[in-house]
Short mmCIF file of C-alpha atoms and ligand atoms in Angstrom, two decimals:
data_model
loop_
_atom_site.label_atom_id
_atom_site.label_comp_id
_atom_site.label_asym_id
_atom_site.label_seq_id
_atom_site.Cartn_x
_atom_site.Cartn_y
_atom_site.Cartn_z
CA MET A 1 12.67 10.58 28.72
CA ALA A 2 13.14 8.00 25.97
CA LEU A 3 10.12 6.83 24.00
CA ASP A 4 8.88 3.34 24.95
CA LEU A 5 8.55 2.03 21.40
CA GLU A 6 7.15 -1.36 22.39
CA ALA A 7 4.41 0.33 24.43
CA ILE A 8 3.64 2.66 21.51
CA TYR A 9 3.41 -0.30 19.10
CA VAL A 10 1.17 -2.37 21.38
CA ASP A 11 -1.08 0.65 21.99
CA LEU A 12 -1.42 1.39 18.26
CA HIS A 13 -2.00 -2.31 17.53
CA LYS A 14 -4.83 -2.49 20.08
CA HIS A 15 -6.43 0.67 18.67
CA PRO A 16 -6.39 0.36 14.86
CA GLU A 17 -8.39 2.85 12.79
CA LEU A 18 -9.75 2.64 9.26
CA SER A 19 -8.60 4.88 6.42
CA PHE A 20 -9.16 8.64 6.96
CA GLN A 21 -10.37 7.87 10.52
CA GLU A 22 -6.90 7.80 12.10
CA THR A 23 -7.67 10.51 14.66
CA ARG A 24 -6.58 8.63 17.78
CA THR A 25 -3.42 7.47 15.98
CA ALA A 26 -2.67 11.05 14.93
CA GLY A 27 -3.20 12.08 18.55
CA VAL A 28 -0.65 9.52 19.77
CA ILE A 29 1.83 10.74 17.15
CA ALA A 30 1.25 14.38 18.15
CA GLU A 31 1.75 13.55 21.82
CA LYS A 32 5.06 11.76 21.16
CA LEU A 33 6.31 14.51 18.82
CA GLY A 34 5.48 16.97 21.60
CA GLU A 35 7.55 14.92 24.06
CA LEU A 36 10.45 15.01 21.59
CA GLY A 37 10.06 18.77 21.12
CA ILE A 38 9.53 18.42 17.35
CA PRO A 39 7.26 20.97 15.65
CA PHE A 40 4.45 19.43 13.60
CA GLU A 41 1.25 20.15 11.69
CA GLU A 42 -1.89 18.06 12.21
CA GLY A 43 -4.92 17.49 10.01
CA VAL A 44 -2.98 17.37 6.74
CA GLY A 45 -5.08 15.53 4.15
CA LYS A 46 -7.75 15.09 6.86
CA THR A 47 -5.83 13.05 9.47
CA GLY A 48 -2.15 13.23 8.41
CA VAL A 49 0.64 14.61 10.60
CA VAL A 50 3.81 16.25 9.26
CA ALA A 51 6.82 16.89 11.50
CA THR A 52 9.95 18.81 10.55
CA VAL A 53 13.44 18.62 12.06
CA THR A 54 16.02 21.05 10.69
CA SER A 55 19.68 20.93 11.56
CA SER A 56 21.45 23.29 9.19
CA GLU A 57 21.63 24.02 5.46
CA GLY A 58 21.46 20.78 3.50
CA PRO A 59 19.27 18.29 1.66
CA VAL A 60 15.65 17.62 2.53
CA VAL A 61 14.83 13.98 3.28
CA TRP A 62 11.20 12.89 3.53
CA LEU A 63 10.50 9.84 5.68
CA ARG A 64 7.02 8.47 5.18
CA ALA A 65 4.93 6.12 7.35
CA ASP A 66 1.30 5.21 6.68
CA MET A 67 -1.14 4.97 9.60
CA ASP A 68 -4.34 3.16 8.61
CA ALA A 69 -5.67 -0.31 9.43
CA LEU A 70 -8.00 -2.74 7.64
CA PRO A 71 -11.47 -4.26 8.09
CA VAL A 72 -10.07 -7.65 9.14
CA PRO A 73 -11.03 -9.69 12.25
CA GLU A 74 -7.76 -10.35 14.07
CA GLN A 75 -7.10 -14.06 14.73
CA THR A 76 -3.50 -13.94 15.97
CA GLY A 77 -4.41 -14.82 19.56
CA LEU A 78 -1.75 -12.36 20.74
CA PRO A 79 -2.25 -10.79 24.18
CA TYR A 80 -2.41 -7.39 22.44
CA ALA A 81 -4.71 -8.54 19.60
CA SER A 82 -7.25 -6.00 18.39
CA THR A 83 -10.93 -6.33 19.27
CA ALA A 84 -11.69 -2.93 17.76
CA ARG A 85 -14.68 -2.18 15.53
CA GLY A 86 -15.12 0.58 13.02
CA THR A 87 -17.53 1.94 10.43
CA ASP A 88 -16.54 1.39 6.81
CA PRO A 89 -17.31 3.91 4.02
CA ALA A 90 -20.58 2.07 3.25
CA GLY A 91 -21.69 2.55 6.88
CA ASN A 92 -21.18 -1.08 7.94
CA ASP A 93 -19.91 -2.00 11.40
CA VAL A 94 -16.71 -3.98 10.77
CA PRO A 95 -13.82 -5.49 12.75
CA VAL A 96 -10.57 -3.50 12.47
CA MET A 97 -7.00 -4.81 12.61
CA HIS A 98 -3.53 -3.54 11.79
CA ALA A 99 -3.22 -6.44 9.33
CA CYS A 100 -0.77 -4.58 7.09
CA GLY A 101 1.64 -3.52 9.84
CA HIS A 102 1.21 0.24 9.52
CA ASP A 103 1.34 0.40 13.34
CA MET A 104 4.93 -0.84 12.99
CA HIS A 105 5.64 1.88 10.40
CA VAL A 106 4.40 4.65 12.71
CA THR A 107 6.32 3.26 15.70
CA CYS A 108 9.58 3.03 13.76
CA LEU A 109 9.31 6.53 12.32
CA LEU A 110 8.78 7.94 15.83
CA GLY A 111 11.80 5.93 17.03
CA ALA A 112 13.91 7.17 14.12
CA LEU A 113 12.93 10.81 14.80
CA GLU A 114 13.98 10.42 18.41
CA ARG A 115 17.41 9.18 17.31
CA LEU A 116 17.83 11.79 14.59
CA VAL A 117 16.88 14.67 16.91
CA ALA A 118 19.35 13.44 19.51
CA THR A 119 22.16 13.43 16.91
CA LYS A 120 21.16 16.67 15.20
CA ASP A 121 24.62 18.24 15.33
CA GLU A 122 26.11 15.24 13.48
CA TRP A 123 24.16 15.82 10.26
CA SER A 124 23.01 18.72 8.13
CA GLY A 125 19.76 19.26 6.30
CA THR A 126 16.07 18.82 7.04
CA ILE A 127 13.96 15.79 7.84
CA VAL A 128 10.27 15.91 7.03
CA ALA A 129 8.40 13.03 8.69
CA VAL A 130 5.15 12.30 6.90
CA PHE A 131 2.53 10.28 8.81
CA GLN A 132 0.11 9.52 6.00
CA PRO A 133 -3.52 8.46 6.27
CA ALA A 134 -5.52 6.12 4.04
CA GLU A 135 -2.83 4.19 2.17
CA GLU A 136 -5.21 1.23 1.95
CA HIS A 137 -7.65 3.37 -0.03
CA GLY A 138 -4.83 4.60 -2.25
CA ALA A 139 -6.00 8.10 -1.42
CA GLY A 140 -3.98 9.43 1.54
CA SER A 141 -0.90 10.78 -0.22
CA LYS A 142 -3.04 12.53 -2.84
CA ALA A 143 -5.17 14.03 -0.05
CA MET A 144 -2.04 15.41 1.65
CA ILE A 145 -0.76 16.82 -1.65
CA ALA A 146 -4.16 18.37 -2.41
CA ASP A 147 -4.04 19.90 1.07
CA GLY A 148 -0.75 21.61 0.22
CA VAL A 149 1.83 19.47 2.02
CA LEU A 150 4.38 20.18 -0.73
CA GLU A 151 3.81 23.94 -0.46
CA ARG A 152 3.78 24.32 3.34
CA HIS A 153 6.79 22.09 4.05
CA PRO A 154 10.29 21.88 2.54
CA ARG A 155 10.10 19.99 -0.75
CA PRO A 156 11.96 16.66 -0.78
CA ASP A 157 15.33 15.97 -2.37
CA VAL A 158 14.60 12.30 -1.72
CA VAL A 159 11.53 10.39 -0.47
CA LEU A 160 12.18 7.29 1.66
CA GLY A 161 9.64 4.76 2.93
CA GLN A 162 9.52 1.22 4.22
CA HIS A 163 7.01 -1.61 4.63
CA VAL A 164 7.12 -4.54 7.04
CA THR A 165 6.68 -7.86 5.22
CA PRO A 166 6.85 -11.62 5.80
CA LEU A 167 10.59 -11.78 5.15
CA PRO A 168 12.81 -13.11 7.95
CA ALA A 169 13.63 -10.50 10.60
CA GLY A 170 16.97 -8.95 9.72
CA VAL A 171 16.40 -9.19 5.96
CA PHE A 172 15.71 -6.15 3.77
CA GLY A 173 14.25 -6.34 0.27
CA VAL A 174 14.88 -3.48 -2.16
CA ARG A 175 15.53 -3.16 -5.87
CA PRO A 176 16.12 -0.36 -8.38
CA GLY A 177 13.31 0.21 -10.87
CA THR A 178 9.79 -1.07 -10.35
CA GLN A 179 9.42 -2.25 -6.76
CA MET A 180 5.62 -2.42 -6.70
CA ALA A 181 3.06 -2.57 -9.48
CA ALA A 182 0.76 0.12 -10.76
CA SER A 183 -2.89 -0.67 -10.19
CA ASP A 184 -6.33 0.35 -11.37
CA GLY A 185 -9.68 -0.62 -9.91
CA LEU A 186 -12.48 -0.58 -12.48
CA THR A 187 -16.23 -1.08 -12.24
CA VAL A 188 -17.77 -2.36 -15.46
CA THR A 189 -21.54 -2.25 -15.88
CA LEU A 190 -22.86 -4.47 -18.69
CA LEU A 191 -26.22 -3.29 -19.94
CA GLY A 192 -28.66 -5.86 -21.34
CA ARG A 193 -32.45 -6.05 -21.51
CA GLY A 194 -34.34 -7.74 -18.69
CA GLY A 195 -37.31 -10.05 -18.99
CA HIS A 196 -38.93 -13.37 -18.04
CA GLY A 197 -36.59 -16.32 -17.49
CA SER A 198 -38.80 -18.45 -19.76
CA ARG A 199 -38.42 -16.03 -22.72
CA PRO A 200 -34.66 -15.51 -23.18
CA HIS A 201 -35.11 -14.69 -26.89
CA ALA A 202 -36.95 -11.49 -25.87
CA THR A 203 -34.06 -10.32 -23.69
CA ILE A 204 -30.37 -9.47 -23.91
CA ASP A 205 -28.98 -11.55 -21.06
CA PRO A 206 -26.28 -9.67 -19.11
CA VAL A 207 -25.46 -12.83 -17.10
CA VAL A 208 -24.25 -14.65 -20.21
CA MET A 209 -22.57 -11.43 -21.36
CA ALA A 210 -20.76 -11.20 -18.02
CA ALA A 211 -19.67 -14.84 -18.16
CA ALA A 212 -18.25 -14.44 -21.67
CA THR A 213 -16.56 -11.17 -20.73
CA ILE A 214 -14.92 -12.66 -17.61
CA MET A 215 -13.55 -15.63 -19.57
CA ARG A 216 -12.31 -13.46 -22.45
CA LEU A 217 -10.61 -11.03 -20.03
CA GLN A 218 -8.46 -13.97 -18.85
CA THR A 219 -6.92 -14.17 -22.32
CA ILE A 220 -5.30 -10.73 -21.91
CA VAL A 221 -2.56 -12.10 -19.66
CA SER A 222 -2.45 -15.61 -21.18
CA ARG A 223 -2.56 -14.60 -24.90
CA GLU A 224 -1.76 -10.91 -25.30
CA VAL A 225 0.91 -9.96 -22.73
CA ASP A 226 4.53 -10.92 -23.48
CA PRO A 227 5.28 -13.92 -21.20
CA ARG A 228 8.40 -12.08 -20.00
CA ASP A 229 6.24 -9.22 -18.68
CA VAL A 230 4.09 -9.09 -15.57
CA ALA A 231 0.39 -8.24 -15.57
CA VAL A 232 -2.62 -9.25 -13.50
CA VAL A 233 -6.28 -9.08 -14.52
CA THR A 234 -8.53 -10.13 -11.63
CA VAL A 235 -12.32 -9.99 -11.67
CA GLY A 236 -12.89 -9.85 -7.93
CA SER A 237 -16.61 -9.26 -7.89
CA VAL A 238 -19.56 -10.08 -10.16
CA HIS A 239 -23.16 -9.20 -9.42
CA ALA A 240 -26.31 -9.76 -11.47
CA GLY A 241 -29.89 -10.77 -10.86
CA LEU A 242 -32.08 -11.54 -7.88
CA LYS A 243 -34.15 -14.60 -8.84
CA ASN A 244 -33.92 -17.67 -11.10
CA ASN A 245 -36.85 -16.80 -13.36
CA ILE A 246 -35.93 -13.18 -14.02
CA ILE A 247 -33.30 -12.20 -16.56
CA PRO A 248 -31.81 -9.01 -15.09
CA ALA A 249 -31.20 -5.83 -17.05
CA GLU A 250 -27.55 -5.43 -16.08
CA ALA A 251 -24.47 -7.08 -14.58
CA THR A 252 -21.62 -5.45 -12.68
CA LEU A 253 -18.00 -6.58 -12.65
CA GLU A 254 -15.23 -5.19 -10.44
CA LEU A 255 -11.72 -5.55 -11.83
CA SER A 256 -8.29 -5.22 -10.23
CA LEU A 257 -5.50 -4.64 -12.76
CA ARG A 258 -1.73 -4.63 -12.09
CA TYR A 259 1.27 -3.76 -14.27
CA PRO A 260 4.88 -2.68 -13.87
CA ASP A 261 4.80 0.68 -15.66
CA ASP A 262 2.68 3.30 -17.39
CA GLU A 263 3.20 1.83 -20.89
CA ALA A 264 1.98 -1.62 -19.83
CA ARG A 265 -0.90 0.07 -18.04
CA ALA A 266 -2.05 1.81 -21.21
CA ARG A 267 -1.82 -1.44 -23.20
CA VAL A 268 -3.80 -3.55 -20.69
CA LEU A 269 -6.48 -0.88 -20.21
CA GLU A 270 -6.96 -0.68 -23.98
CA LYS A 271 -7.39 -4.48 -24.17
CA VAL A 272 -9.89 -4.52 -21.29
CA GLU A 273 -11.98 -1.84 -22.95
CA ARG A 274 -11.81 -3.58 -26.35
CA ILE A 275 -12.99 -6.92 -24.91
CA VAL A 276 -15.76 -5.44 -22.76
CA ARG A 277 -17.18 -3.49 -25.69
CA ALA A 278 -16.78 -6.38 -28.16
CA GLU A 279 -18.54 -8.87 -25.87
CA ALA A 280 -21.45 -6.43 -25.47
CA GLN A 281 -21.61 -6.15 -29.22
CA ALA A 282 -21.42 -9.93 -29.60
CA SER A 283 -24.43 -10.16 -27.25
CA GLY A 284 -26.37 -7.72 -29.38
CA ALA A 285 -26.58 -5.16 -26.59
CA ASP A 286 -28.32 -1.89 -27.47
CA ASP A 287 -26.30 0.10 -24.95
CA GLU A 288 -22.55 0.48 -24.56
CA PRO A 289 -21.10 -0.90 -21.32
CA VAL A 290 -20.12 1.72 -18.73
CA ILE A 291 -16.50 1.55 -17.51
CA VAL A 292 -15.62 3.60 -14.43
CA THR A 293 -12.13 3.89 -12.90
CA ASP A 294 -12.56 3.75 -9.12
CA HIS A 295 -8.91 4.32 -8.23
CA THR A 296 -5.50 4.51 -9.87
CA LEU A 297 -2.18 3.83 -8.15
CA PRO A 298 1.09 4.61 -9.94
CA PRO A 299 3.92 2.09 -10.06
CA THR A 300 6.36 2.38 -7.15
CA ILE A 301 9.61 2.96 -9.05
CA ASN A 302 12.84 3.16 -7.08
CA ASP A 303 15.37 5.66 -8.39
CA PRO A 304 18.51 3.65 -9.34
CA ALA A 305 21.10 6.10 -7.95
CA ALA A 306 19.27 6.74 -4.68
CA THR A 307 18.53 3.01 -4.32
CA ALA A 308 22.24 2.21 -4.64
CA ARG A 309 22.90 4.58 -1.70
CA VAL A 310 20.13 2.98 0.39
CA VAL A 311 21.42 -0.53 -0.38
CA SER A 312 24.96 0.41 0.63
CA ALA A 313 23.76 2.09 3.83
CA LEU A 314 21.66 -0.96 4.80
CA ALA A 315 24.45 -3.38 3.82
CA ALA A 316 27.02 -1.42 5.85
CA ARG A 317 24.82 -1.64 8.93
CA PHE A 318 23.17 -5.08 8.59
CA GLY A 319 25.60 -6.99 6.32
CA THR A 320 25.64 -7.54 2.58
CA ASP A 321 23.72 -10.83 2.84
CA SER A 322 20.88 -9.07 4.64
CA VAL A 323 19.91 -6.95 1.64
CA VAL A 324 18.18 -8.89 -1.15
CA ASP A 325 16.35 -8.12 -4.39
CA PRO A 326 12.81 -9.31 -3.62
CA GLY A 327 11.63 -8.91 -7.22
CA MET A 328 8.66 -6.77 -8.18
CA PHE A 329 5.64 -7.05 -5.91
CA THR A 330 2.25 -7.04 -7.63
CA GLY A 331 0.79 -5.14 -4.69
CA SER A 332 0.55 -1.36 -4.99
CA GLU A 333 1.35 1.71 -2.88
CA ASP A 334 0.50 5.40 -3.03
CA VAL A 335 3.81 6.63 -1.55
CA SER A 336 5.19 7.49 -4.96
CA TRP A 337 2.76 10.38 -5.51
CA PHE A 338 5.00 12.41 -3.15
CA ALA A 339 7.98 11.72 -5.40
CA ARG A 340 6.10 12.08 -8.68
CA GLU A 341 4.51 15.40 -7.70
CA SER A 342 7.75 16.89 -6.37
CA GLY A 343 10.11 15.41 -8.96
CA ALA A 344 12.25 13.84 -6.20
CA PRO A 345 13.74 10.34 -6.36
CA LEU A 346 11.97 7.63 -4.34
CA VAL A 347 13.31 4.60 -2.51
CA PHE A 348 10.81 2.21 -0.92
CA TRP A 349 12.02 -0.98 0.72
CA PHE A 350 10.64 -3.96 2.63
CA TRP A 351 11.90 -5.26 5.93
CA GLY A 352 11.26 -8.60 7.52
CA GLY A 353 9.21 -9.23 10.65
CA VAL A 354 9.09 -13.05 10.71
CA ASP A 355 10.97 -15.32 13.14
CA PRO A 356 13.93 -16.47 10.98
CA ALA A 357 13.72 -20.06 12.33
CA ALA A 358 10.00 -20.34 11.48
CA PHE A 359 10.67 -18.85 8.04
CA ALA A 360 13.54 -21.29 7.35
CA ALA A 361 11.44 -24.28 8.48
CA ALA A 362 8.53 -23.28 6.23
CA GLN A 363 10.88 -22.63 3.34
CA ALA A 364 12.52 -26.06 3.77
CA ALA A 365 9.09 -27.72 3.89
CA GLY A 366 7.85 -25.77 0.87
CA THR A 367 4.97 -24.34 2.94
CA LEU A 368 5.84 -20.64 3.02
CA GLU A 369 2.52 -19.62 1.43
CA ARG A 370 0.54 -21.68 3.96
CA ASP A 371 2.53 -21.21 7.15
CA ILE A 372 3.81 -17.63 7.04
CA PRO A 373 0.87 -15.18 7.18
CA THR A 374 1.18 -12.29 4.77
CA ASN A 375 0.03 -8.69 4.98
CA HIS A 376 -3.79 -8.41 5.12
CA SER A 377 -4.11 -11.88 6.71
CA PRO A 378 -6.04 -12.09 10.03
CA LEU A 379 -2.96 -13.97 11.30
CA PHE A 380 -0.38 -11.33 10.26
CA ALA A 381 1.81 -10.70 13.31
CA PRO A 382 5.31 -9.24 12.96
CA LEU A 383 7.66 -10.02 15.84
CA ILE A 384 7.88 -6.92 18.05
CA HIS A 385 11.61 -7.48 18.49
CA PRO A 386 13.81 -7.08 16.53
CA THR A 387 11.37 -5.67 13.97
CA ILE A 388 11.06 -2.31 15.75
CA GLU A 389 14.82 -2.01 16.24
CA ASN A 390 15.53 -2.93 12.60
CA GLY A 391 12.88 -0.58 11.24
CA VAL A 392 14.19 2.34 13.32
CA GLU A 393 17.78 1.59 12.40
CA ALA A 394 16.96 1.32 8.68
CA LEU A 395 15.32 4.77 8.66
CA VAL A 396 18.19 6.30 10.62
CA VAL A 397 21.03 4.90 8.51
CA THR A 398 19.32 5.62 5.18
CA ALA A 399 18.36 9.17 6.21
CA ARG A 400 21.93 9.76 7.41
CA GLU A 401 23.22 8.45 4.08
CA PHE A 402 21.67 11.54 2.47
CA LEU A 403 22.20 13.98 5.35
CA ASP A 404 25.78 13.33 6.44
ZN1 LIG B 1 -2.01 -3.09 2.95
ZN1 LIG B 2 0.51 -1.61 3.84
#
């Protein structure tokens, strides 16, 4: 019996799960793989699922879909909107929503497997379908690798993945080279000396130190990075003090940094460290600031030769005008660890899930940013059709490009 992909999508959408908690999702995947008669391994990297379909001797193509949802309260008003709650890593009860569309990714990979199994005698090689947990924590692919996914399953000759985005339905965005930025999350603790708010001369004020540091960090992109290059330095969180008449002993900044490649990463990190330490020194601090890297995501770099094959496969199926270069996205992904660790080429593309008429109207009015909800928005809502059909088809034709 054929898989009911719409029913699978709606079910996953109604039951989103936070990173590394995707147990129900993994159960749905296991059930459907069982129906398709595809052997699989569960519990890879905690909640990941890996399925393998072998036809005959030939290349190994990895198809990757991420499974996790986000702590976002859904506001789409859709009949299948999520009302789910979850517990975040800090123990807080939070709303949960598939606000990044990973439910669409899982659905399409199941649909593609169904098609590829049914046509097994038309192609040769092996397909490894990787249902990955915890992309939103940037930790799921590393967890699967640490758990031995590259040792227990055929190593890839190419790694393929896709992400649903607010492009018009029917449009695919892919480019050779850097497709998504590298990213680091840093926590910087500025150490001062606390005291009475009326006696600032007896203290080293970390609030003023933090303010100066935040402003000076903005000059990295505006004054130190070549205007032709891309970099982002965001201070997304700043915490210090509890009361107006107490000068606190420390301040904490949380930084999100983005860059296109490893060289730019090294340069920006060096500048951040230089400024943080220099501002502490300028404040007369006795103690060096403490800089901790919370997470690191590599750049998502599409292999030029493999990308050319993906572009031609998508163009042959959907039309040349349907495949565009979307430019580099400053968001980040952890899919490329699979390629980096195995030495295989990677191709990661975006596909559109927005009503083309609504997209064209917003574009004409110059209100794309306001009117078309993006990933992570509480209003993010890909069209079910034809997004599922296009996502399935894209995986099938690109996999076949390497397997035929
Ligand atoms: Zn996301
Ligand atoms: Zn995502």
